[in-house]
Amino acid sequence: MRLGGRNGAMATRRAASIALAVAVIVAAWSAAAAALGKPFLPSPATTFAAFGRLAATGSLGRHAAASASRVLWALAASFFPAAALGLAAGRSRRVDAVVAPVVYVLHPLPKVAFLPVIMLVFGLGEASKVILVALIVFSQILVAARDAARRIPRPLVDSVRSLGASRLDLAFRVVVPSTLPDLLTSLRVSLGTAVAVLFLAETFATETGLGYLIVDAWARVAYAEMYAAIVALSLLGLGFFMAVDLAERLLCPWRS
């Protein structure tokens, strides 16, 4: 009961802080729109009305579903291979000798720079967009997993081995639980970056996705719809953030 009450209080405080942040943003937005009086910055009320119209027609849901699908496919393709390879590199010098040089060379490079190459190789369809997002998730998860595995205290590993644990036991009873919080934190950050990059990917050779909707509304000078799509893209990123946050509370209860 005490733990449940604590979690409930934490959830209430978090909801209150989010509501306060939204209120501050909307108030600042409303003041800026009133001060400028320009059509390219509609008021929050006008934007939310456009949001409602797009939602009612099903257009907003269709584009949001397309964007979410691309991110989820990229996540499914990249998270577990990146985590496994990163953990192996963090716990094995031989694996790290192969992985580390590649990480040092490729990780600092902006992944969006590979978009033209990806499109040349995989075409202009869905695959190129999913692969670009997967590269971002893969790179950040790999680095986080490697660093987290290297930080596991040696005495902890030795004590578990002294109890007769096998390599498999060591992996699932020590390595994975010790590194999981760092992996989820990295996933939270990488998904935020992926949603931002997805906007750029969806401006090329596609007619679905929130990125496409934003650029299309901008081209039609439908600024209220453009801002409505931006709000939807922000909500998509927030949804991924909250999903990872929930997964962390379920998978890492000791962090509470």
PDB file of C-alpha atoms in Angstrom:
ATOM      1  CA  MET A   1       0.000   0.000   0.000  1.00  0.00           C
ATOM      2  CA  ARG A   2       2.816   2.367   0.872  1.00  0.00           C
ATOM      3  CA  LEU A   3       4.589   1.715  -2.431  1.00  0.00           C
ATOM      4  CA  GLY A   4       1.338   2.057  -4.376  1.00  0.00           C
ATOM      5  CA  GLY A   5       0.574   5.329  -2.595  1.00  0.00           C
ATOM      6  CA  ARG A   6       4.057   6.626  -3.355  1.00  0.00           C
ATOM      7  CA  ASN A   7       3.744   5.720  -7.023  1.00  0.00           C
ATOM      8  CA  GLY A   8       0.322   7.360  -7.152  1.00  0.00           C
ATOM      9  CA  ALA A   9       1.683  10.542  -5.606  1.00  0.00           C
ATOM     10  CA  MET A  10       4.590  10.557  -8.066  1.00  0.00           C
ATOM     11  CA  ALA A  11       2.189  10.112 -10.983  1.00  0.00           C
ATOM     12  CA  THR A  12       0.005  12.958  -9.696  1.00  0.00           C
ATOM     13  CA  ARG A  13       2.976  15.289  -9.323  1.00  0.00           C
ATOM     14  CA  ARG A  14       4.225  14.372 -12.781  1.00  0.00           C
ATOM     15  CA  ALA A  15       0.808  14.998 -14.338  1.00  0.00           C
ATOM     16  CA  ALA A  16       0.600  18.338 -12.535  1.00  0.00           C
ATOM     17  CA  SER A  17       4.051  19.383 -13.751  1.00  0.00           C
ATOM     18  CA  ILE A  18       3.179  18.427 -17.343  1.00  0.00           C
ATOM     19  CA  ALA A  19      -0.089  20.372 -17.131  1.00  0.00           C
ATOM     20  CA  LEU A  20       1.770  23.395 -15.774  1.00  0.00           C
ATOM     21  CA  ALA A  21       4.361  23.205 -18.569  1.00  0.00           C
ATOM     22  CA  VAL A  22       1.605  22.982 -21.205  1.00  0.00           C
ATOM     23  CA  ALA A  23      -0.174  25.960 -19.658  1.00  0.00           C
ATOM     24  CA  VAL A  24       3.006  28.049 -19.729  1.00  0.00           C
ATOM     25  CA  ILE A  25       3.721  27.121 -23.365  1.00  0.00           C
ATOM     26  CA  VAL A  26       0.158  27.875 -24.482  1.00  0.00           C
ATOM     27  CA  ALA A  27       0.183  31.194 -22.618  1.00  0.00           C
ATOM     28  CA  ALA A  28       3.505  32.221 -24.208  1.00  0.00           C
ATOM     29  CA  TRP A  29       2.267  31.093 -27.620  1.00  0.00           C
ATOM     30  CA  SER A  30      -0.976  33.052 -27.243  1.00  0.00           C
ATOM     31  CA  ALA A  31       0.903  36.183 -26.181  1.00  0.00           C
ATOM     32  CA  ALA A  32       3.340  35.904 -29.107  1.00  0.00           C
ATOM     33  CA  ALA A  33       0.491  35.398 -31.586  1.00  0.00           C
ATOM     34  CA  ALA A  34      -1.386  38.414 -30.227  1.00  0.00           C
ATOM     35  CA  ALA A  35       1.743  40.581 -30.247  1.00  0.00           C
ATOM     36  CA  LEU A  36       2.783  39.706 -33.807  1.00  0.00           C
ATOM     37  CA  GLY A  37      -0.653  39.559 -35.366  1.00  0.00           C
ATOM     38  CA  LYS A  38       0.740  37.674 -38.361  1.00  0.00           C
ATOM     39  CA  PRO A  39      -0.992  34.812 -40.219  1.00  0.00           C
ATOM     40  CA  PHE A  40       2.096  32.609 -39.995  1.00  0.00           C
ATOM     41  CA  LEU A  41       1.627  32.393 -36.205  1.00  0.00           C
ATOM     42  CA  PRO A  42      -2.029  31.558 -35.500  1.00  0.00           C
ATOM     43  CA  SER A  43      -3.329  31.548 -31.962  1.00  0.00           C
ATOM     44  CA  PRO A  44      -3.535  28.312 -29.964  1.00  0.00           C
ATOM     45  CA  ALA A  45      -7.330  28.407 -30.256  1.00  0.00           C
ATOM     46  CA  THR A  46      -7.155  28.566 -34.063  1.00  0.00           C
ATOM     47  CA  THR A  47      -4.563  25.802 -34.134  1.00  0.00           C
ATOM     48  CA  PHE A  48      -6.527  23.511 -31.841  1.00  0.00           C
ATOM     49  CA  ALA A  49      -9.633  24.093 -33.946  1.00  0.00           C
ATOM     50  CA  ALA A  50      -7.657  22.968 -37.018  1.00  0.00           C
ATOM     51  CA  PHE A  51      -6.375  20.013 -35.004  1.00  0.00           C
ATOM     52  CA  GLY A  52      -9.955  19.021 -34.265  1.00  0.00           C
ATOM     53  CA  ARG A  53     -10.990  19.315 -37.915  1.00  0.00           C
ATOM     54  CA  LEU A  54      -8.067  17.192 -39.097  1.00  0.00           C
ATOM     55  CA  ALA A  55      -8.800  14.629 -36.401  1.00  0.00           C
ATOM     56  CA  ALA A  56     -12.493  14.526 -37.292  1.00  0.00           C
ATOM     57  CA  THR A  57     -11.775  13.824 -40.950  1.00  0.00           C
ATOM     58  CA  GLY A  58      -9.357  11.025 -40.033  1.00  0.00           C
ATOM     59  CA  SER A  59      -6.479  12.721 -41.847  1.00  0.00           C
ATOM     60  CA  LEU A  60      -4.499  13.414 -38.690  1.00  0.00           C
ATOM     61  CA  GLY A  61      -4.907   9.860 -37.408  1.00  0.00           C
ATOM     62  CA  ARG A  62      -3.804   8.391 -40.738  1.00  0.00           C
ATOM     63  CA  HIS A  63      -0.649  10.473 -40.907  1.00  0.00           C
ATOM     64  CA  ALA A  64       0.161   9.927 -37.226  1.00  0.00           C
ATOM     65  CA  ALA A  65      -0.278   6.169 -37.646  1.00  0.00           C
ATOM     66  CA  ALA A  66       2.121   6.183 -40.608  1.00  0.00           C
ATOM     67  CA  SER A  67       4.773   8.050 -38.620  1.00  0.00           C
ATOM     68  CA  ALA A  68       4.344   5.852 -35.548  1.00  0.00           C
ATOM     69  CA  SER A  69       4.546   2.716 -37.680  1.00  0.00           C
ATOM     70  CA  ARG A  70       7.888   3.787 -39.148  1.00  0.00           C
ATOM     71  CA  VAL A  71       9.358   4.468 -35.729  1.00  0.00           C
ATOM     72  CA  LEU A  72       8.091   1.177 -34.280  1.00  0.00           C
ATOM     73  CA  TRP A  73       9.435  -0.862 -37.214  1.00  0.00           C
ATOM     74  CA  ALA A  74      12.796   0.855 -36.817  1.00  0.00           C
ATOM     75  CA  LEU A  75      12.757   0.148 -33.090  1.00  0.00           C
ATOM     76  CA  ALA A  76      11.896  -3.518 -33.617  1.00  0.00           C
ATOM     77  CA  ALA A  77      14.716  -3.903 -36.138  1.00  0.00           C
ATOM     78  CA  SER A  78      17.441  -2.137 -34.174  1.00  0.00           C
ATOM     79  CA  PHE A  79      16.962  -2.223 -30.393  1.00  0.00           C
ATOM     80  CA  PHE A  80      17.726  -5.838 -29.530  1.00  0.00           C
ATOM     81  CA  PRO A  81      20.650  -6.313 -31.981  1.00  0.00           C
ATOM     82  CA  ALA A  82      22.196  -3.045 -30.768  1.00  0.00           C
ATOM     83  CA  ALA A  83      21.722  -3.951 -27.107  1.00  0.00           C
ATOM     84  CA  ALA A  84      23.153  -7.449 -27.573  1.00  0.00           C
ATOM     85  CA  LEU A  85      26.182  -6.217 -29.509  1.00  0.00           C
ATOM     86  CA  GLY A  86      26.800  -3.363 -27.086  1.00  0.00           C
ATOM     87  CA  LEU A  87      26.610  -5.622 -24.037  1.00  0.00           C
ATOM     88  CA  ALA A  88      28.934  -8.127 -25.682  1.00  0.00           C
ATOM     89  CA  ALA A  89      31.424  -5.370 -26.482  1.00  0.00           C
ATOM     90  CA  GLY A  90      31.239  -4.068 -22.931  1.00  0.00           C
ATOM     91  CA  ARG A  91      31.933  -7.476 -21.393  1.00  0.00           C
ATOM     92  CA  SER A  92      34.410  -8.926 -23.924  1.00  0.00           C
ATOM     93  CA  ARG A  93      37.696  -7.333 -24.922  1.00  0.00           C
ATOM     94  CA  ARG A  94      37.799  -9.335 -28.136  1.00  0.00           C
ATOM     95  CA  VAL A  95      34.381  -8.145 -29.246  1.00  0.00           C
ATOM     96  CA  ASP A  96      35.170  -4.615 -28.152  1.00  0.00           C
ATOM     97  CA  ALA A  97      38.361  -4.608 -30.214  1.00  0.00           C
ATOM     98  CA  VAL A  98      36.190  -5.068 -33.300  1.00  0.00           C
ATOM     99  CA  VAL A  99      33.209  -2.913 -32.324  1.00  0.00           C
ATOM    100  CA  ALA A 100      34.917   0.071 -30.663  1.00  0.00           C
ATOM    101  CA  PRO A 101      36.778   1.386 -33.761  1.00  0.00           C
ATOM    102  CA  VAL A 102      33.588   1.260 -35.813  1.00  0.00           C
ATOM    103  CA  VAL A 103      31.668   3.076 -33.066  1.00  0.00           C
ATOM    104  CA  TYR A 104      34.328   5.764 -32.751  1.00  0.00           C
ATOM    105  CA  VAL A 105      34.260   6.431 -36.492  1.00  0.00           C
ATOM    106  CA  LEU A 106      30.527   6.208 -37.245  1.00  0.00           C
ATOM    107  CA  HIS A 107      28.725   7.290 -34.065  1.00  0.00           C
ATOM    108  CA  PRO A 108      29.706  10.996 -34.185  1.00  0.00           C
ATOM    109  CA  LEU A 109      28.518  11.307 -37.791  1.00  0.00           C
ATOM    110  CA  PRO A 110      25.015  12.811 -38.188  1.00  0.00           C
ATOM    111  CA  LYS A 111      22.866   9.926 -39.378  1.00  0.00           C
ATOM    112  CA  VAL A 112      20.657  12.197 -41.438  1.00  0.00           C
ATOM    113  CA  ALA A 113      23.656  12.716 -43.742  1.00  0.00           C
ATOM    114  CA  PHE A 114      23.213   9.103 -44.854  1.00  0.00           C
ATOM    115  CA  LEU A 115      19.668   9.735 -46.116  1.00  0.00           C
ATOM    116  CA  PRO A 116      20.674  10.357 -49.763  1.00  0.00           C
ATOM    117  CA  VAL A 117      22.807   7.199 -49.774  1.00  0.00           C
ATOM    118  CA  ILE A 118      20.044   5.167 -48.146  1.00  0.00           C
ATOM    119  CA  MET A 119      17.561   6.382 -50.739  1.00  0.00           C
ATOM    120  CA  LEU A 120      19.941   5.498 -53.571  1.00  0.00           C
ATOM    121  CA  VAL A 121      20.390   1.965 -52.216  1.00  0.00           C
ATOM    122  CA  PHE A 122      16.893   1.182 -50.892  1.00  0.00           C
ATOM    123  CA  GLY A 123      14.746   3.470 -52.999  1.00  0.00           C
ATOM    124  CA  LEU A 124      12.318   6.204 -52.030  1.00  0.00           C
ATOM    125  CA  GLY A 125       9.765   3.978 -50.297  1.00  0.00           C
ATOM    126  CA  GLU A 126       9.153   2.989 -46.698  1.00  0.00           C
ATOM    127  CA  ALA A 127      12.399   1.036 -46.306  1.00  0.00           C
ATOM    128  CA  SER A 128      14.635   4.103 -46.559  1.00  0.00           C
ATOM    129  CA  LYS A 129      12.704   5.977 -43.865  1.00  0.00           C
ATOM    130  CA  VAL A 130      12.668   3.009 -41.491  1.00  0.00           C
ATOM    131  CA  ILE A 131      16.376   2.344 -42.032  1.00  0.00           C
ATOM    132  CA  LEU A 132      17.303   5.959 -41.285  1.00  0.00           C
ATOM    133  CA  VAL A 133      15.418   5.902 -37.983  1.00  0.00           C
ATOM    134  CA  ALA A 134      16.823   2.445 -37.197  1.00  0.00           C
ATOM    135  CA  LEU A 135      20.373   3.758 -37.660  1.00  0.00           C
ATOM    136  CA  ILE A 136      19.755   6.452 -35.058  1.00  0.00           C
ATOM    137  CA  VAL A 137      18.272   4.039 -32.511  1.00  0.00           C
ATOM    138  CA  PHE A 138      20.928   1.385 -33.199  1.00  0.00           C
ATOM    139  CA  SER A 139      23.841   3.761 -32.748  1.00  0.00           C
ATOM    140  CA  GLN A 140      22.679   5.305 -29.480  1.00  0.00           C
ATOM    141  CA  ILE A 141      21.600   1.999 -27.921  1.00  0.00           C
ATOM    142  CA  LEU A 142      24.890   0.331 -28.904  1.00  0.00           C
ATOM    143  CA  VAL A 143      26.992   3.042 -27.276  1.00  0.00           C
ATOM    144  CA  ALA A 144      24.826   3.123 -24.145  1.00  0.00           C
ATOM    145  CA  ALA A 145      24.883  -0.679 -23.786  1.00  0.00           C
ATOM    146  CA  ARG A 146      28.656  -0.869 -24.220  1.00  0.00           C
ATOM    147  CA  ASP A 147      29.340   1.864 -21.670  1.00  0.00           C
ATOM    148  CA  ALA A 148      26.809   0.497 -19.172  1.00  0.00           C
ATOM    149  CA  ALA A 149      28.262  -3.019 -19.387  1.00  0.00           C
ATOM    150  CA  ARG A 150      31.763  -1.690 -18.789  1.00  0.00           C
ATOM    151  CA  ARG A 151      30.581   0.054 -15.599  1.00  0.00           C
ATOM    152  CA  ILE A 152      29.320  -3.122 -13.900  1.00  0.00           C
ATOM    153  CA  PRO A 153      31.376  -3.505 -10.693  1.00  0.00           C
ATOM    154  CA  ARG A 154      33.897  -6.317 -10.910  1.00  0.00           C
ATOM    155  CA  PRO A 155      33.205  -7.510  -7.315  1.00  0.00           C
ATOM    156  CA  LEU A 156      29.552  -8.023  -8.223  1.00  0.00           C
ATOM    157  CA  VAL A 157      30.471 -10.234 -11.171  1.00  0.00           C
ATOM    158  CA  ASP A 158      32.998 -12.202  -9.091  1.00  0.00           C
ATOM    159  CA  SER A 159      30.543 -12.766  -6.256  1.00  0.00           C
ATOM    160  CA  VAL A 160      27.920 -14.176  -8.626  1.00  0.00           C
ATOM    161  CA  ARG A 161      30.492 -16.412 -10.275  1.00  0.00           C
ATOM    162  CA  SER A 162      31.596 -17.693  -6.886  1.00  0.00           C
ATOM    163  CA  LEU A 163      28.051 -18.962  -6.373  1.00  0.00           C
ATOM    164  CA  GLY A 164      28.402 -21.183  -9.420  1.00  0.00           C
ATOM    165  CA  ALA A 165      26.621 -18.996 -11.964  1.00  0.00           C
ATOM    166  CA  SER A 166      27.104 -19.872 -15.609  1.00  0.00           C
ATOM    167  CA  ARG A 167      27.709 -17.322 -18.342  1.00  0.00           C
ATOM    168  CA  LEU A 168      24.014 -17.395 -19.158  1.00  0.00           C
ATOM    169  CA  ASP A 169      23.120 -16.810 -15.502  1.00  0.00           C
ATOM    170  CA  LEU A 170      25.628 -13.974 -15.349  1.00  0.00           C
ATOM    171  CA  ALA A 171      24.131 -12.367 -18.430  1.00  0.00           C
ATOM    172  CA  PHE A 172      20.503 -12.500 -17.291  1.00  0.00           C
ATOM    173  CA  ARG A 173      20.998 -12.030 -13.549  1.00  0.00           C
ATOM    174  CA  VAL A 174      23.721  -9.381 -13.533  1.00  0.00           C
ATOM    175  CA  VAL A 175      24.468  -7.808 -16.892  1.00  0.00           C
ATOM    176  CA  VAL A 176      20.924  -7.226 -18.169  1.00  0.00           C
ATOM    177  CA  PRO A 177      19.430  -5.918 -14.873  1.00  0.00           C
ATOM    178  CA  SER A 178      22.458  -3.682 -14.266  1.00  0.00           C
ATOM    179  CA  THR A 179      22.360  -2.118 -17.714  1.00  0.00           C
ATOM    180  CA  LEU A 180      18.602  -2.006 -18.357  1.00  0.00           C
ATOM    181  CA  PRO A 181      18.024   1.455 -16.815  1.00  0.00           C
ATOM    182  CA  ASP A 182      20.769   2.934 -18.991  1.00  0.00           C
ATOM    183  CA  LEU A 183      19.380   1.205 -22.063  1.00  0.00           C
ATOM    184  CA  LEU A 184      15.896   2.570 -21.439  1.00  0.00           C
ATOM    185  CA  THR A 185      17.243   6.064 -20.823  1.00  0.00           C
ATOM    186  CA  SER A 186      19.161   5.888 -24.085  1.00  0.00           C
ATOM    187  CA  LEU A 187      16.057   4.577 -25.844  1.00  0.00           C
ATOM    188  CA  ARG A 188      14.066   7.512 -24.551  1.00  0.00           C
ATOM    189  CA  VAL A 189      16.635   9.948 -25.941  1.00  0.00           C
ATOM    190  CA  SER A 190      17.079   8.125 -29.247  1.00  0.00           C
ATOM    191  CA  LEU A 191      13.331   7.987 -29.889  1.00  0.00           C
ATOM    192  CA  GLY A 192      13.108  11.733 -29.394  1.00  0.00           C
ATOM    193  CA  THR A 193      15.897  12.199 -31.936  1.00  0.00           C
ATOM    194  CA  ALA A 194      14.272   9.667 -34.264  1.00  0.00           C
ATOM    195  CA  VAL A 195      10.962  11.534 -34.288  1.00  0.00           C
ATOM    196  CA  ALA A 196      12.792  14.751 -35.169  1.00  0.00           C
ATOM    197  CA  VAL A 197      14.704  13.078 -38.011  1.00  0.00           C
ATOM    198  CA  LEU A 198      11.538  11.340 -39.187  1.00  0.00           C
ATOM    199  CA  PHE A 199      10.135  14.760 -40.065  1.00  0.00           C
ATOM    200  CA  LEU A 200      12.929  15.238 -42.580  1.00  0.00           C
ATOM    201  CA  ALA A 201      12.605  11.714 -43.978  1.00  0.00           C
ATOM    202  CA  GLU A 202       8.865  12.181 -44.523  1.00  0.00           C
ATOM    203  CA  THR A 203       9.394  15.258 -46.671  1.00  0.00           C
ATOM    204  CA  PHE A 204      10.852  13.095 -49.460  1.00  0.00           C
ATOM    205  CA  ALA A 205       8.788  10.989 -51.875  1.00  0.00           C
ATOM    206  CA  THR A 206       5.862  10.219 -49.599  1.00  0.00           C
ATOM    207  CA  GLU A 207       2.265  11.264 -49.114  1.00  0.00           C
ATOM    208  CA  THR A 208       1.822   9.973 -45.576  1.00  0.00           C
ATOM    209  CA  GLY A 209       3.250  10.906 -42.223  1.00  0.00           C
ATOM    210  CA  LEU A 210       3.156  13.979 -40.024  1.00  0.00           C
ATOM    211  CA  GLY A 211       6.298  15.349 -41.681  1.00  0.00           C
ATOM    212  CA  TYR A 212       4.542  15.280 -45.024  1.00  0.00           C
ATOM    213  CA  LEU A 213       1.449  16.881 -43.509  1.00  0.00           C
ATOM    214  CA  ILE A 214       3.505  19.739 -42.049  1.00  0.00           C
ATOM    215  CA  VAL A 215       5.255  20.527 -45.337  1.00  0.00           C
ATOM    216  CA  ASP A 216       2.042  20.117 -47.342  1.00  0.00           C
ATOM    217  CA  ALA A 217       0.179  22.552 -45.082  1.00  0.00           C
ATOM    218  CA  TRP A 218       3.083  25.005 -45.310  1.00  0.00           C
ATOM    219  CA  ALA A 219       2.987  24.824 -49.120  1.00  0.00           C
ATOM    220  CA  ARG A 220      -0.772  25.494 -49.088  1.00  0.00           C
ATOM    221  CA  VAL A 221      -0.283  28.424 -46.670  1.00  0.00           C
ATOM    222  CA  ALA A 222      -2.580  26.589 -44.253  1.00  0.00           C
ATOM    223  CA  TYR A 223      -0.656  27.691 -41.206  1.00  0.00           C
ATOM    224  CA  ALA A 224      -3.202  26.533 -38.640  1.00  0.00           C
ATOM    225  CA  GLU A 225      -3.045  23.001 -40.080  1.00  0.00           C
ATOM    226  CA  MET A 226       0.758  23.186 -40.148  1.00  0.00           C
ATOM    227  CA  TYR A 227       0.902  24.007 -36.452  1.00  0.00           C
ATOM    228  CA  ALA A 228      -1.714  21.362 -35.727  1.00  0.00           C
ATOM    229  CA  ALA A 229       0.521  18.775 -37.407  1.00  0.00           C
ATOM    230  CA  ILE A 230       3.512  20.059 -35.418  1.00  0.00           C
ATOM    231  CA  VAL A 231       1.495  19.612 -32.218  1.00  0.00           C
ATOM    232  CA  ALA A 232       0.609  16.067 -33.333  1.00  0.00           C
ATOM    233  CA  LEU A 233       4.278  15.290 -34.000  1.00  0.00           C
ATOM    234  CA  SER A 234       5.156  16.601 -30.550  1.00  0.00           C
ATOM    235  CA  LEU A 235       2.435  14.450 -28.997  1.00  0.00           C
ATOM    236  CA  LEU A 236       3.816  11.432 -30.854  1.00  0.00           C
ATOM    237  CA  GLY A 237       7.251  12.046 -29.361  1.00  0.00           C
ATOM    238  CA  LEU A 238       5.720  12.584 -25.932  1.00  0.00           C
ATOM    239  CA  GLY A 239       3.791   9.329 -26.290  1.00  0.00           C
ATOM    240  CA  PHE A 240       6.978   7.386 -27.006  1.00  0.00           C
ATOM    241  CA  PHE A 241       8.673   9.091 -24.066  1.00  0.00           C
ATOM    242  CA  MET A 242       5.855   8.144 -21.699  1.00  0.00           C
ATOM    243  CA  ALA A 243       5.767   4.566 -23.035  1.00  0.00           C
ATOM    244  CA  VAL A 244       9.458   4.112 -22.265  1.00  0.00           C
ATOM    245  CA  ASP A 245       8.897   5.747 -18.882  1.00  0.00           C
ATOM    246  CA  LEU A 246       6.149   3.212 -18.132  1.00  0.00           C
ATOM    247  CA  ALA A 247       8.364   0.343 -19.312  1.00  0.00           C
ATOM    248  CA  GLU A 248      11.096   1.545 -16.970  1.00  0.00           C
ATOM    249  CA  ARG A 249       8.733   1.551 -13.988  1.00  0.00           C
ATOM    250  CA  LEU A 250       7.564  -1.974 -14.825  1.00  0.00           C
ATOM    251  CA  LEU A 251      10.954  -3.494 -15.695  1.00  0.00           C
ATOM    252  CA  CYS A 252      13.074  -1.609 -13.153  1.00  0.00           C
ATOM    253  CA  PRO A 253      10.878  -1.328 -10.040  1.00  0.00           C
ATOM    254  CA  TRP A 254      13.950  -0.918  -7.824  1.00  0.00           C
ATOM    255  CA  ARG A 255      14.535   2.539  -9.324  1.00  0.00           C
ATOM    256  CA  SER A 256      11.373   3.798  -7.635  1.00  0.00           C
TER     257      SER A 256
END
